[in-house]
C-alpha angles and dihedrals in degrees: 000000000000113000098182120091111214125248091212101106133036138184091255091047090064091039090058088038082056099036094243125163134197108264093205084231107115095205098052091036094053087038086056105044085048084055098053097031081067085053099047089044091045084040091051102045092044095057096035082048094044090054108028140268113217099091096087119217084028109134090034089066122119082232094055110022110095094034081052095054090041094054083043101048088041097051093041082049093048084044092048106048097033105040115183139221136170114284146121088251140098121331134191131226118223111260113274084223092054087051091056086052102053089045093050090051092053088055103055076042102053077042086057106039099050105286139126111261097259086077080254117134118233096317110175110249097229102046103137099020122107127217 
């Protein structure tokens, strides 16, 4: 298992992703980085954790570093203007762009970490085919 964090993504990259300034007021402007510090941090784990996490270096690589960010800074968005709580209302579904993103990073990944570049492990290349 991976023991690096990215550096992908930072607090100010998904203020600037939101639109957020700083107020100048210490106490709404700490209140709101520890928000969305909680949402990076949730952002982060879930898409480490959606497409592994045992090629180290991974998400730091040149191939997978920016569609990572993006899926980060998307999901930590998602997590930020829509929080959630337990209730019988209205739910939201994760972003379909963000879906594409996360398969497109396992399968760099499954590449990477000894797969076939559909993001499949060792299929043989004649299942489903007679003789």
């Amino acid at each position: 298992m991976a023991d690096e964090t990215p550096n992908a993504v930072t607090i100010d990259g998904l203020k600037r992703s939101l639109r957020i300034i700083d107020t100048g007021n210490t106490t709404i402007d700490t209140q709101t980085n520890a928000i969305l510090t909680g949402c990076l941090n949730a952002a982060e784990q879930y898409i480490q954790n959606a497409v592994g996490t045992d090629v180290d270096g991974f998400f730091d690589g040149d191939k997978v570093k920016e569609l990572y960010a993006i899926a980060v800074y998307a999901l930590a968005a998602t997590y930020y203007q829509n929080p959630a709580s337990i209730s019988t209302g209205q739910t939201y579904d994760v972003n379909p762009m963000l879906n594409s993103i996360v398969g497109q990073l396992r399968g760099e990944y499954a590449m990477q970490n000894g797969g076939d570049d559909d993001g499949a492990t060792s299929q043989s290349s004649t299942a489903g085919h007679s003789d």
